[in-house]
Coordinates of C-alpha atoms in Angstrom, one line a residue:
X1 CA 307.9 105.0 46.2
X2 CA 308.9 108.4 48.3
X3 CA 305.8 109.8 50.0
X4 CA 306.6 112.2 52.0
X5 CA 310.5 113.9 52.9
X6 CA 310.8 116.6 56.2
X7 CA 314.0 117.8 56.8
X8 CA 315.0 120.0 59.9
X9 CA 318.3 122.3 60.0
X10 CA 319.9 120.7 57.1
X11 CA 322.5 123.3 55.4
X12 CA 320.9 125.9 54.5
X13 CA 316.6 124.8 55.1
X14 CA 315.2 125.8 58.2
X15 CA 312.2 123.3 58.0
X16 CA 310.2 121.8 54.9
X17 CA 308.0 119.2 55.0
X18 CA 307.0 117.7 50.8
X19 CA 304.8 115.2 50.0
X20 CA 304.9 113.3 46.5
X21 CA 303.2 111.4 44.2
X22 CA 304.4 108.8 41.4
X23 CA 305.3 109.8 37.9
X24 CA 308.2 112.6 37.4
X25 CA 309.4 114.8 39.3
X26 CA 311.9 117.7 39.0
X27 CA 313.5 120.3 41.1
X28 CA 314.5 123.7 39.5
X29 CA 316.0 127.1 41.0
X30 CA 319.1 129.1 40.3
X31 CA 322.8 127.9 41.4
X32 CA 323.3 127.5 45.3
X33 CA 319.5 127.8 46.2
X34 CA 319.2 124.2 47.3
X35 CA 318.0 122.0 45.0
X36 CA 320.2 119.3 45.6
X37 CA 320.3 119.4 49.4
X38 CA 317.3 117.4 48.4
X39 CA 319.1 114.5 47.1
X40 CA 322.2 115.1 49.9
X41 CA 319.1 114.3 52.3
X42 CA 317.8 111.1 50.7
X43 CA 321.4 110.2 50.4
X44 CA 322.1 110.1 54.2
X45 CA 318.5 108.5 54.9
X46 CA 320.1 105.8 52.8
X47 CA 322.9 105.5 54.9
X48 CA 325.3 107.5 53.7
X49 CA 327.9 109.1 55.9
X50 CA 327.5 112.3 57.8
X51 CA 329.7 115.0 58.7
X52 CA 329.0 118.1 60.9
X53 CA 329.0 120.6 58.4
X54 CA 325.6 119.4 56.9
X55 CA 324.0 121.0 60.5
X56 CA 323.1 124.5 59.5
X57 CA 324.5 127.5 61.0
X58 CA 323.8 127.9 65.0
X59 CA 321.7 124.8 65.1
X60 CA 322.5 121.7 67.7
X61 CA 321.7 119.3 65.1
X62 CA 319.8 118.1 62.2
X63 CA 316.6 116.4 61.7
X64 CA 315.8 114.0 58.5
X65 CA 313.2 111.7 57.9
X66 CA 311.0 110.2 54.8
X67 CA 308.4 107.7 54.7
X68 CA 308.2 105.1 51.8
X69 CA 305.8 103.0 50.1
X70 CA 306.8 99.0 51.3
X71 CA 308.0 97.2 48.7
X72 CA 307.9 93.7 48.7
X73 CA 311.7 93.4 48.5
X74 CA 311.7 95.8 51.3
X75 CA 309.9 94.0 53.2
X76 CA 312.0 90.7 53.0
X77 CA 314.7 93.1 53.9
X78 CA 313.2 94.1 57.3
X79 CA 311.7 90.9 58.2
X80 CA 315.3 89.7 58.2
X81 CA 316.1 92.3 60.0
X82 CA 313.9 91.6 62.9
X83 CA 312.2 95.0 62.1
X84 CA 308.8 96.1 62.6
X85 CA 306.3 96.2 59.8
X86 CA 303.1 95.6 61.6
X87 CA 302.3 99.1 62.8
X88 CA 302.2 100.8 59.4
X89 CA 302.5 97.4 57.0
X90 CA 302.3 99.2 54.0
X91 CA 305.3 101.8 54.6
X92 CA 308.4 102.0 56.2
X93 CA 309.6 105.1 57.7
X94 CA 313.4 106.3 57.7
X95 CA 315.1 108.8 60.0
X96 CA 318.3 110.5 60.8
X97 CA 319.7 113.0 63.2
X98 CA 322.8 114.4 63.3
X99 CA 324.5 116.2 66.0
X100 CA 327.0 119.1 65.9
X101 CA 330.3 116.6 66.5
X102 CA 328.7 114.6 63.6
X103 CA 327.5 112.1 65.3
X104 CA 324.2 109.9 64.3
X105 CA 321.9 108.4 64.8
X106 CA 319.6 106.1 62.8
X107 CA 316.2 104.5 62.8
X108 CA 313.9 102.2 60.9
X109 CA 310.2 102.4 61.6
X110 CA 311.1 103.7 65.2
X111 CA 313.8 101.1 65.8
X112 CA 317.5 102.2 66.6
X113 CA 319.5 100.6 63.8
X114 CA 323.3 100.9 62.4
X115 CA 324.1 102.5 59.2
X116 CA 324.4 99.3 57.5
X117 CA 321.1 98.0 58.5
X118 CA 320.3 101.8 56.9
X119 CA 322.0 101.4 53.3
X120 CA 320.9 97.7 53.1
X121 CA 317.2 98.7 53.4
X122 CA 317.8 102.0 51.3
X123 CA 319.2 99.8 48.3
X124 CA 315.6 98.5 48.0
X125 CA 314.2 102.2 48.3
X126 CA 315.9 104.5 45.8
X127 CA 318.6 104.5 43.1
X128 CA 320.5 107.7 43.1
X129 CA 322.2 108.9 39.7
X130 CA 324.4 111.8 41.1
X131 CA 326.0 114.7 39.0
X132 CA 328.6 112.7 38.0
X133 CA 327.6 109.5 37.6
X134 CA 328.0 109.1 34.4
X135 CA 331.8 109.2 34.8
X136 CA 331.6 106.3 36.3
X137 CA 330.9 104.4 33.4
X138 CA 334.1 104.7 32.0
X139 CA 335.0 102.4 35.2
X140 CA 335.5 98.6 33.9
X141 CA 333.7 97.7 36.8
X142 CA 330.9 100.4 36.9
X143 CA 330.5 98.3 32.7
X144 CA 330.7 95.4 34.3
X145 CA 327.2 95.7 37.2
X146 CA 325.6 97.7 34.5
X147 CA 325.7 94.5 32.0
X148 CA 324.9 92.3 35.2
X149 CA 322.2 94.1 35.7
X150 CA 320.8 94.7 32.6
X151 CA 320.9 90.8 32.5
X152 CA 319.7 90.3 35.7
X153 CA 322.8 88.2 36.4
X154 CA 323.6 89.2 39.6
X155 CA 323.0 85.6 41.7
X156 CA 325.1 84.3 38.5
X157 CA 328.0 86.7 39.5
X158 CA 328.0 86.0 43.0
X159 CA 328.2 82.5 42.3
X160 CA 331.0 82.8 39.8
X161 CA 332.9 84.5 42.0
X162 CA 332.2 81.8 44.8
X163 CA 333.4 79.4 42.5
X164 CA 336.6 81.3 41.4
X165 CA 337.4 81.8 45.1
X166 CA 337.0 77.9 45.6
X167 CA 339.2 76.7 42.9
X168 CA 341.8 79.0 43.9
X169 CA 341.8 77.3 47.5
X170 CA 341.8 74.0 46.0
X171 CA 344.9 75.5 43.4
X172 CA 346.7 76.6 46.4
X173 CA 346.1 73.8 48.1
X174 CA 347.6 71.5 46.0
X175 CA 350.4 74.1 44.9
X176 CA 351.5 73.8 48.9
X177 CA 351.2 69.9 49.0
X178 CA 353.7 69.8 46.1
X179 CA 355.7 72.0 47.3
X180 CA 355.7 70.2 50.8
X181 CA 356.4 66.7 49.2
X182 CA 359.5 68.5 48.0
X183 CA 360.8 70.4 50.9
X184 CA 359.6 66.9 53.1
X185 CA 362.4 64.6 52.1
X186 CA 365.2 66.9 53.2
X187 CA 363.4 67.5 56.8
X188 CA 362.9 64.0 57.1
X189 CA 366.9 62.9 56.4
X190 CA 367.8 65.6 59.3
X191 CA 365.3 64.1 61.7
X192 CA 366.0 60.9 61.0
X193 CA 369.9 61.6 61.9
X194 CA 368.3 63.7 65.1
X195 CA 366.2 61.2 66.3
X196 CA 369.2 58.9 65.9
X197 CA 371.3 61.4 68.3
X198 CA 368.2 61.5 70.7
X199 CA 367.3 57.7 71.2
X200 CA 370.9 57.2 72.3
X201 CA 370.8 59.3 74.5
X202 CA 367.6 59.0 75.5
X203 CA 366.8 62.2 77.7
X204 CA 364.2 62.1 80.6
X205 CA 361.6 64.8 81.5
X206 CA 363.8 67.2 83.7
X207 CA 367.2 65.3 83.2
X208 CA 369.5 68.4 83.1
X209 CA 368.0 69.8 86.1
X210 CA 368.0 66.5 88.7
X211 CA 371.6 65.5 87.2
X212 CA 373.2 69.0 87.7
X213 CA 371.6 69.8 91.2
X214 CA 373.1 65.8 92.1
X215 CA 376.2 66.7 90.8
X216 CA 376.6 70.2 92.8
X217 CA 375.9 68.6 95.7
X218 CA 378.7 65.3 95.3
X219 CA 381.2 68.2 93.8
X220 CA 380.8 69.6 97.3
X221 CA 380.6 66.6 99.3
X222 CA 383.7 67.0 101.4
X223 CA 382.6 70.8 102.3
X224 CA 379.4 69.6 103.4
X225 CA 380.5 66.2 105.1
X226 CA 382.8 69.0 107.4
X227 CA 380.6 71.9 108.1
X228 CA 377.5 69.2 109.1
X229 CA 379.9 67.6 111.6
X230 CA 380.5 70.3 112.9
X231 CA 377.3 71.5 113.3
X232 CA 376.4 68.6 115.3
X233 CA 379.6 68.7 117.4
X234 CA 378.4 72.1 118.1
X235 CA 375.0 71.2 118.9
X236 CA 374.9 67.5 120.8
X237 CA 378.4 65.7 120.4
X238 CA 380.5 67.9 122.4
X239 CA 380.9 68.3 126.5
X240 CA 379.3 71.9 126.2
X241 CA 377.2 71.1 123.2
X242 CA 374.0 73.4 123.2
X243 CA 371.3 70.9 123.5
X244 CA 372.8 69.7 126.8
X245 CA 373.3 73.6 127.8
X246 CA 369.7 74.5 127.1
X247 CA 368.3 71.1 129.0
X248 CA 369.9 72.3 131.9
X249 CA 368.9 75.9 131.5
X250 CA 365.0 74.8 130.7
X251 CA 365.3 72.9 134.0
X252 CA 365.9 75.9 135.8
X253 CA 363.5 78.6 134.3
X254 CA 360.8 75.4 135.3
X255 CA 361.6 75.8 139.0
X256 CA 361.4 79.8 139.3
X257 CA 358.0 79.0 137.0
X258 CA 357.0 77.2 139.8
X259 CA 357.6 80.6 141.8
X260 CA 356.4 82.8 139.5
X261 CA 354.0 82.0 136.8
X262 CA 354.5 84.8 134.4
X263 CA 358.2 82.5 133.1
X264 CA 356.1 80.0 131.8
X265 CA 355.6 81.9 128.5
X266 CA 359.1 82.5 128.3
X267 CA 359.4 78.9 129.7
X268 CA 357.5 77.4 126.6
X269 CA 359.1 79.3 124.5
X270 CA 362.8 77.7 125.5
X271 CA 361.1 74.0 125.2
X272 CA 360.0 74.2 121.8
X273 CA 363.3 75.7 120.6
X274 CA 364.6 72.1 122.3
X275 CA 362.3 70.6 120.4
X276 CA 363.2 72.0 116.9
X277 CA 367.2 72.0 117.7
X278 CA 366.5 68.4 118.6
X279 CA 364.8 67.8 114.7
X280 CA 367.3 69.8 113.2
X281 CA 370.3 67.5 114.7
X282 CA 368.0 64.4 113.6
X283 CA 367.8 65.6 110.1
X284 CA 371.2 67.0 110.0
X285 CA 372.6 63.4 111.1
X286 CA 370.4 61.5 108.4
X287 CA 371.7 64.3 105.7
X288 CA 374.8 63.6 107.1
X289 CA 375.1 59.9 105.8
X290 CA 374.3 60.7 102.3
X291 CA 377.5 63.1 101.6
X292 CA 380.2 61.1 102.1
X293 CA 383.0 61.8 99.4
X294 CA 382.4 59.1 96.4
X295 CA 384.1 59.7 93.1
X296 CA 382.5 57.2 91.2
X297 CA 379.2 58.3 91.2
X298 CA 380.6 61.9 90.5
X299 CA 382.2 60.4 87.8
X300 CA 379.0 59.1 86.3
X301 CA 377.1 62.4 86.9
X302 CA 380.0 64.1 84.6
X303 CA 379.8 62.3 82.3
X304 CA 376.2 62.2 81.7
X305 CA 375.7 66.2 82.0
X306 CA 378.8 66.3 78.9
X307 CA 376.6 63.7 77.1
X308 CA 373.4 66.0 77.1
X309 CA 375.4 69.2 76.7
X310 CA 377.1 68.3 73.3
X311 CA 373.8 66.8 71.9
X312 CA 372.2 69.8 72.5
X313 CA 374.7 71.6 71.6
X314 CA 374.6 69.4 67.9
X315 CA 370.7 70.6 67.4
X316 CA 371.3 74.1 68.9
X317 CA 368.5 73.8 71.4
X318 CA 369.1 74.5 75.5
X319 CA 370.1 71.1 77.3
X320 CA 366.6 71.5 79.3
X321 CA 364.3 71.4 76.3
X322 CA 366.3 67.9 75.4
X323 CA 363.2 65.6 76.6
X324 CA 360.6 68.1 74.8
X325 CA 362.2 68.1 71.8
X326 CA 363.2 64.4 71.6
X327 CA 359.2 64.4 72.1
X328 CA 358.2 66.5 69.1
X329 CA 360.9 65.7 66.4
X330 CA 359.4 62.1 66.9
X331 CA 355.7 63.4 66.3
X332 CA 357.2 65.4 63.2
X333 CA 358.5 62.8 61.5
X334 CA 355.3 60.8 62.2
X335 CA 353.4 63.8 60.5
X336 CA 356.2 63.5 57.5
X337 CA 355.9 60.0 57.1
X338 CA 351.9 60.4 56.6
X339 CA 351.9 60.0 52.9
X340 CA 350.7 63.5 51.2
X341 CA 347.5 62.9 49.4
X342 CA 348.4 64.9 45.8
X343 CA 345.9 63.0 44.2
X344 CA 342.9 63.7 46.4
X345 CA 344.0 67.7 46.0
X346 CA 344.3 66.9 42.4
X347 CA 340.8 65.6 41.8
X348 CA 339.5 68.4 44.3
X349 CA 341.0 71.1 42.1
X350 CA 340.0 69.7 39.0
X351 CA 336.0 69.6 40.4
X352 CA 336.2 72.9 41.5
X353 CA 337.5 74.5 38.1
X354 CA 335.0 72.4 36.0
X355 CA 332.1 74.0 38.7
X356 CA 333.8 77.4 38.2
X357 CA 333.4 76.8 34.3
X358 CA 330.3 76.0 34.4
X359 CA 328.4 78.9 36.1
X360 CA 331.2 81.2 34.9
X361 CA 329.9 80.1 31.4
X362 CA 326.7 80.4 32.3
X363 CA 327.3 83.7 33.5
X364 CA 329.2 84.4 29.9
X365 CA 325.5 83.1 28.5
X366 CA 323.1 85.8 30.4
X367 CA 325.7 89.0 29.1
X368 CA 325.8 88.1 25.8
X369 CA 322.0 88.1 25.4
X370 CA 321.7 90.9 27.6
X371 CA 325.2 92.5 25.2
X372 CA 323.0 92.2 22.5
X373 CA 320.0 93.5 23.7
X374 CA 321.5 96.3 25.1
X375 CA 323.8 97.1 22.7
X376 CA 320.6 98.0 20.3
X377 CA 318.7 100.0 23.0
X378 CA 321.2 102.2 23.3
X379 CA 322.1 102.4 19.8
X380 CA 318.5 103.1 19.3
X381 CA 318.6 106.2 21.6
X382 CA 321.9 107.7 20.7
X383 CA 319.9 108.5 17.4
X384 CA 317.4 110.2 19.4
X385 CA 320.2 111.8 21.4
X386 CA 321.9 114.3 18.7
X387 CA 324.4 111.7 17.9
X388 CA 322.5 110.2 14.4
X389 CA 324.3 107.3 12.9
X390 CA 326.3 106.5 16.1
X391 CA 326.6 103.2 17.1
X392 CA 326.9 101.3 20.6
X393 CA 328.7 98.0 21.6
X394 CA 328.9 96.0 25.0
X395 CA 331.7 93.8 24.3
X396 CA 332.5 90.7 25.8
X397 CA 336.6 90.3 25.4
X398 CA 337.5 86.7 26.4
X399 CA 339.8 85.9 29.2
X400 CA 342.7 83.4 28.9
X401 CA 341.7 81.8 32.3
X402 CA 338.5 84.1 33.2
X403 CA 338.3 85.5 37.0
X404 CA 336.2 85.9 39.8
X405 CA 334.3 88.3 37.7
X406 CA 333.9 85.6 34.9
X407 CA 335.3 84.3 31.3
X408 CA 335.6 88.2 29.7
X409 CA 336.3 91.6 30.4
X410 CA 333.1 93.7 29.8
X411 CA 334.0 96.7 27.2
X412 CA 331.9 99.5 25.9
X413 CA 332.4 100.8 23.0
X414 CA 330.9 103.4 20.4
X415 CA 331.1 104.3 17.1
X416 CA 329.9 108.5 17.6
X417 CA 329.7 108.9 14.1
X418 CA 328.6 106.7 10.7
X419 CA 331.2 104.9 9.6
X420 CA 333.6 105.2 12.8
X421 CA 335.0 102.2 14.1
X422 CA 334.0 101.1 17.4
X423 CA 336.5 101.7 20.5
X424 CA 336.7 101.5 24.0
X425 CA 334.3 104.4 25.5
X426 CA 337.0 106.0 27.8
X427 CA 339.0 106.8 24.7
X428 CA 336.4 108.8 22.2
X429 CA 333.8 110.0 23.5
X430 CA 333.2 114.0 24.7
X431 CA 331.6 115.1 28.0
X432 CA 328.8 116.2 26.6
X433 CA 328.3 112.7 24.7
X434 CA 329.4 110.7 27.8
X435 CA 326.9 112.5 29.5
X436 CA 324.2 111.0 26.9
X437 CA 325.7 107.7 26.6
X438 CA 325.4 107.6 30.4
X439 CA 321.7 108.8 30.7
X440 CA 320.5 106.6 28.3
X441 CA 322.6 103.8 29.8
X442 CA 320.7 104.4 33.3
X443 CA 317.4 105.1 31.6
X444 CA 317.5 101.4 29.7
X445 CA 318.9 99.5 32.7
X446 CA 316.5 100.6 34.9
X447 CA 313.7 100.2 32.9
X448 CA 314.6 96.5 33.5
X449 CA 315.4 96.2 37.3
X450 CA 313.4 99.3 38.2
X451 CA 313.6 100.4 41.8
X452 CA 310.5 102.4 43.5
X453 CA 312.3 105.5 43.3
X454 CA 314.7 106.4 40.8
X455 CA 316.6 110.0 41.4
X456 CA 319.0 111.6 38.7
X457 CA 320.9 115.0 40.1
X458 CA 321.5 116.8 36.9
X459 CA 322.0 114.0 35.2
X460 CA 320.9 116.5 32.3
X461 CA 324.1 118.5 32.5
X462 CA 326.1 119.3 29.1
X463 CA 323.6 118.7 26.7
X464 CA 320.5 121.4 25.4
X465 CA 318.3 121.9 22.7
X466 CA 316.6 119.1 21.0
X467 CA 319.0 116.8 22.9
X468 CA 317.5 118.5 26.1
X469 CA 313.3 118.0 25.0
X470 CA 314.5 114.3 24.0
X471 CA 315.8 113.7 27.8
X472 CA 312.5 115.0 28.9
X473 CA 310.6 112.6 26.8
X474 CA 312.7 109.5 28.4
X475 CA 312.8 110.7 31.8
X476 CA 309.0 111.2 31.2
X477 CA 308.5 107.8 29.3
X478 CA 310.7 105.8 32.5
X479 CA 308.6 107.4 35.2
X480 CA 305.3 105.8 33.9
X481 CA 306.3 102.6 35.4
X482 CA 308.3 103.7 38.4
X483 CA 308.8 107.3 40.6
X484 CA 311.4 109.6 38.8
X485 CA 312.9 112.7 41.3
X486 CA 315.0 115.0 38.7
X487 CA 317.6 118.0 39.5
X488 CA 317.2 120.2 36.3
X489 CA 318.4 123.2 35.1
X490 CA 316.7 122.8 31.4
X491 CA 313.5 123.7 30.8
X492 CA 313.2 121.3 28.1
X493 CA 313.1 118.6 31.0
X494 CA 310.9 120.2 33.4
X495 CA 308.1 120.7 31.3
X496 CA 307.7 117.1 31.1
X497 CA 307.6 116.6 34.8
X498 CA 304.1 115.7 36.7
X499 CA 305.2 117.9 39.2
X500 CA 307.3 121.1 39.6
X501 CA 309.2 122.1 43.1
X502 CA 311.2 125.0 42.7
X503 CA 314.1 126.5 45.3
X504 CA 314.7 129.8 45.9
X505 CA 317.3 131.9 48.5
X506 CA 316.7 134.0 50.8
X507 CA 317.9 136.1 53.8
X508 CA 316.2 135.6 57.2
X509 CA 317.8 137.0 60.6
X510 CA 321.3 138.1 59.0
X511 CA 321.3 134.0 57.3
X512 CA 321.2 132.5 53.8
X513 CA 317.9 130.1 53.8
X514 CA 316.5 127.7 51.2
X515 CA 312.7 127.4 50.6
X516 CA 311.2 125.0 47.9
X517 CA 307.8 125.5 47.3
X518 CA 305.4 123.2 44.9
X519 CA 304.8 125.3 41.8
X520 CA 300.7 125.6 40.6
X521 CA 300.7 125.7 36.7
X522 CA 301.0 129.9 37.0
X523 CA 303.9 128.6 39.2
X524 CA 305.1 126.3 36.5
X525 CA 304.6 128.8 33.8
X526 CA 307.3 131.6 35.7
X527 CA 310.0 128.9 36.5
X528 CA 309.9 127.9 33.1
X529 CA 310.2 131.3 32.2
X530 CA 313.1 132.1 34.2
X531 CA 314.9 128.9 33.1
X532 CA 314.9 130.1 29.3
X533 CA 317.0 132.8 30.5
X534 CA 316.9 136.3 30.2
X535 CA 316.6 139.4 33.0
X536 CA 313.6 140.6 32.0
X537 CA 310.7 137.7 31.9
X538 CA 308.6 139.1 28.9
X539 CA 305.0 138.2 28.2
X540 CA 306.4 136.6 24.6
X541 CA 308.6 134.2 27.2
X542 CA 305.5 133.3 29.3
X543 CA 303.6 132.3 26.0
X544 CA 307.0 130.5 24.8
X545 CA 306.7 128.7 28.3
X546 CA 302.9 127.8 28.0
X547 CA 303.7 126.4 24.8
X548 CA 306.6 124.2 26.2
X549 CA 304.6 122.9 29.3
X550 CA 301.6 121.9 26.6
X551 CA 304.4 120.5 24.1
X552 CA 305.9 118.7 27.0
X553 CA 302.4 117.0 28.2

C-alpha cells in the first residue's frame, strides 16, 4: 500500500507532500490542472523512463519519492536484491531525481540502484491502468497475460515457453545432422582424392621455404663460387693481400705506441679489425666449399618445388600452407568419418516435444477453467455496465502445433447485444464499450492477483450516467480488499471514494502551478458540485451533491 508520495519540481508542482490510507481513492480537477502528474510520478518511481521536460520551468532538477507498505513479495524482491530492509522492516522507501539533461538517478531504501532493480521492485508495488489501457486489450498478447493471470498460470507459461524453446533446439539439431549426413558424403569423396594428392607428396613443415632458399643459392652457385674467390684473393691469397698489408701496418703503429701512448687506442682498434678480417676469411673459405657448381642436386631441388607448386596449385591453396593443410584435411575427414548420431537427436527431440506437450497442456488446463470463469464474470458485469443481454467469451482457438505461448491462441469475444453472435473483440465493439469491457476486465483480474496498490488514470473515460455510478460501485467494491488511486472526471465515481484530492491551477511569480489539496466533506460537497457541470454552482446542485456523496456511501 502507498503511504505517503512528495514530489519536488515535477511539471507544473512546486512542492506537495500526501499521505494516504487504504480503501479508494480519487483525484478530480478541471483539464490541465494536474491530476495525472500524480500517476506520471508513481510511474517513474516504478522505473519508468525520464526525460528532461518533466523538470519544471527554471528548476535544476526534480525530486520524487514515496514510501510503501512491505509486502511480502516485496520483500523477497529486495532480499534478492541485497537491499536493506532492516532499518524500516515494514516499508520500503522509493526515490528519484532527475536533472535538467535528463539524467537519473535512483534509490531503494537509501541504496543507489539501476532502473531495473527500480521496475522489478515497483512490479510488486503498484499496477497502473493508464488512460488508454484498455486499448490494449484488443492486443492478442495483452488477451493472452490477462487469461494467465486470471489463471494464475504464469510459472506454467514460462515453463511452456522453456519447453518450446527446447524442442526447437533439439528440432534444429537434428534438422542440421540430417542435413550434414547429406552434404558429408560429397566432402568426404573430395578429401579422400586430396588426401590421396597430399600423402604422395608428403609435404614437411616449411618445405617451400628451405627448398626454394636451397635452390636460389645452387642456381647461383657459379656467381658465388667467383665473387668468394675473389674475396679471399683480395683479402689473404694474394702478394698484396690486405691481411698481410695490415700485419705489417699494425706492427708499426706498435712501435710509435711505444713512443707515444695515446696510438694505442687507435692501435687496438687496427688489431681487432685483424681479428674480424681474419674470421671473415675463415668463414668465407668454409662457405666457400659448399658452392661448388652441381647440377644434380639442382636438378632434384626443381623438381621437387614443381611437385609442390602444381599440388597446390590442384587444391587452390599457397604452396606454404601445403604441410598445414595436409594436417587438417586429415583431422576433417577423421571428424567425417565419426558416424553422425541421428538416432540419439531423434530420441532427444522426441523427449523434448512430449515435455513441451505436457506442460503446454497443462497450461491449456489452467485457461480453460480460468476461460470459463472469467468468461461469466464479465458477462455478469457487462449487464451491470449499460450493455443488458450482452455476452462475453475468452476463447481458446487450438493451434496445429501450439507455440511458445502454448496449444491455442487466446480470443475475446463478445456478443454486445442479445442474440448477436460472438466475434473477435477488435472487430465490434465501440470505444465507449471497449472502455467497459476493459474496466471490468482489470477490475475481475485483479480481484484475483491483487497488487497493494492498484491505480486506474481515467479508466472511467467514455462512459456516464448509470454506467458511471456502476463503475463507482466496483472501483468501491475492489478497493475493500486492496488500495485503489482513481483519476476521475465523473462525479458518479468520486462520490464513492474514501478519500477526495482535488487539483487546481494557479499563477505564482508570472508561472502556471498545480496544488492538490485533500478535500473535507464541505470540500467534497463543492468538487462534486463543480464536476456536475454548470458555471454557476447553485444551492439545488450542492443538495444534488450531498445526496450523491450519501448515495455513494
Amino acid at each position: 500500500m502507498l503511504r505517503r508520495l512528495s514530489i519536488q519540481d515535477f511539471v507544473i508542482v512546486t512542492a506537495l507532500d500526501m499521505e494516504f490510507e487504504a480503501g479508494l481513492t480519487v483525484f478530480s480537477g478541471e483539464t490541465g490542472a494536474g491530476k495525472s502528474i500524480l500517476i506520471d510520478a508513481l510511474s517513474l518511481l516504478c522505473g519508468a523512463r525520464a526525460e528532461a521536460d518533466v523538470i519544471r520551468a527554471g528548476c535544476a532538477r526534480a525530486q520524487l519519492s514515496a514510501e510503501f507498505e512491505l509486502t511480502e513479495p516485496a520483500r523477497r524482491c529486495l532480499a534478492a536484491q541485497a537491499l536493506d530492509t532492516e532499518t524500516e522492516p515494514n516499508a520500503i522507501q522509493l526515490r528519484r531525481a532527475i536533472d535538467c539533461n535528463g539524467r537519473s538517478r535512483a534509490f531503494i531504501n537509501g541504496t543507489p540502484v539501476a532502473l531495473a532493480q527500480l521496475r522489478e521492485i515497483g512490479a510488486f508495488l503498484v499496477d497502473i491502468h493508464g488512460q488508454h489501457a484498455h486499448q490494449q486489450v484488443l492486443r492478442a498478447q495483452v488477451q493472452r497475460a490477462l487469461l494467465d493471470d486470471y489463471a494464475n498460470a504464469w510459472t506454467l507459461a514460462e515453463e511452456t515457453a522453456h519447453a518450446w524453446r527446447a524442442w526447437r533446439a533439439a528440432l534444429d539439431a537434428l534438422r542440421r545432422a540430417a542435413d550434414a549426413v547429406r552434404e558429408t558424403q560429397l566432402e568426404r569423396e573430395q578429401l579422400v582424392w586430396q588426401l590421396s594428392e597430399l600423402d604422395a607428396l608428403a609435404p614437411a613443415p616449411n618445405e617451400w621455404e628451405t627448398v626454394n632458399a636451397e635452390h636460389r643459392r645452387l642456381s647461383h652457385a657459379a656467381d658465388l663460387s667467383a665473387g668468394l674467390h675473389g674475396a679471399l684473393d683480395a683479402l689473404s691469397n694474394a702478394d698484396h693481400a690486405l691481411l698481410a698489408r695490415l700485419g705489417a701496418w699494425i706492427a708499426r703503429i706498435r712501435e710509435l705506441a711505444q713512443i707515444d701512448e695515446a696510438l694505442n687506442e687507435a692501435l687496438a682498434a687496427l688489431e681487432s679489425a685483424e681479428i674480424q678480417l681474419r674470421e671473415a676469411v675463415y668463414v668465407l673459405s668454409h662457405y666457400s666449399r659448399r658452392v661448388e657448381p652441381d647440377p644434380q642436386p639442382l636438378a632434384q631441388l626443381s623438381a621437387r618445388l614443381e611437385a609442390l607448386h602444381m599440388c597446390a596449385r590442384k587444391l587452390r591453396i599457397p604452396p606454404g600452407t601445403l604441410s598445414a593443410e595436409h594436417a587438417a584435411r586429415r583431422a576433417r575427414l577423421a571428424v567425417l568419418d565419426a558416424a553422425v548420431d541421428t538416432d540419439a537427436l531423434q530420441t532427444a527431440c522426441t523427449q523434448a516435444k512430449e515435455r513441451y506437450n505436457a506442460v503446454a497442456q497443462r497450461l491449456s488446463n489452467a485457461r480453460a477453467q480460468a476461460a470459463r470463469t472469467l468468461s461469466a464474470a464479465v458477462t455478469q458485469s457487462m449487464q451491470t455496465l449499460a450493455m443488458p443481454g450482452g455476452c462475453f467469451e475468452a476463447a481458446l482457438i487450438p493451434l496445429p502445433e501450439g507455440n511458445a505461448h502454448g496449444l491455442e491462441q487466446i480470443e475475446f469475444r463478445i456478443a454486445a447485444h442479445p442474440g448477436a453472435p460472438l466475434r473477435p473483440l477488435a472487430k465490434i465493439v465501440s470505444g465507449g464499450e471497449l472502455a467497459r469491457i476493459g474496466l471490468a476486465l482489470a477490475v475481475i483480474a485483479r480481484s484475483v492477483n491483487p497488487n497493494p496498490t492498484l491505480i486506474f488514470d481515467e479508466v472511467d473515460s467514455g462512459i456516464g450516467g448509470a454506467v458511471a455510478e456502476v463503475v463507482g460501485r466496483l472501483l468501491r467494491q475492489l478497493a475493500q480488499r486492496q488500495q485503489i488511486l482513481c483519476v476521475t472526471h465523473l462525479p458518479q465515481v468520486a462520490v464513492c471514494a474514501d478519500t477526495h484530492w482535488r487539483a487546481a491551477k494557479e499563477r505564482a511569480d508570472g508561472q502556471t502551478v498545480s496544488d492538490i489539496v485533500r478535500l473535507d466533506q464541505s470540500g467534497r460537497i463543492e468538487e462534486i458540485a463543480r464536476m456536475l457541470g454548470g458555471i454557476q454552482i447553485t444551492q439545488t446542485t450542492r443538495q444534488h451533491a450531498e445526496e450523491m456523496l450519501r448515495a455513494g456511501k
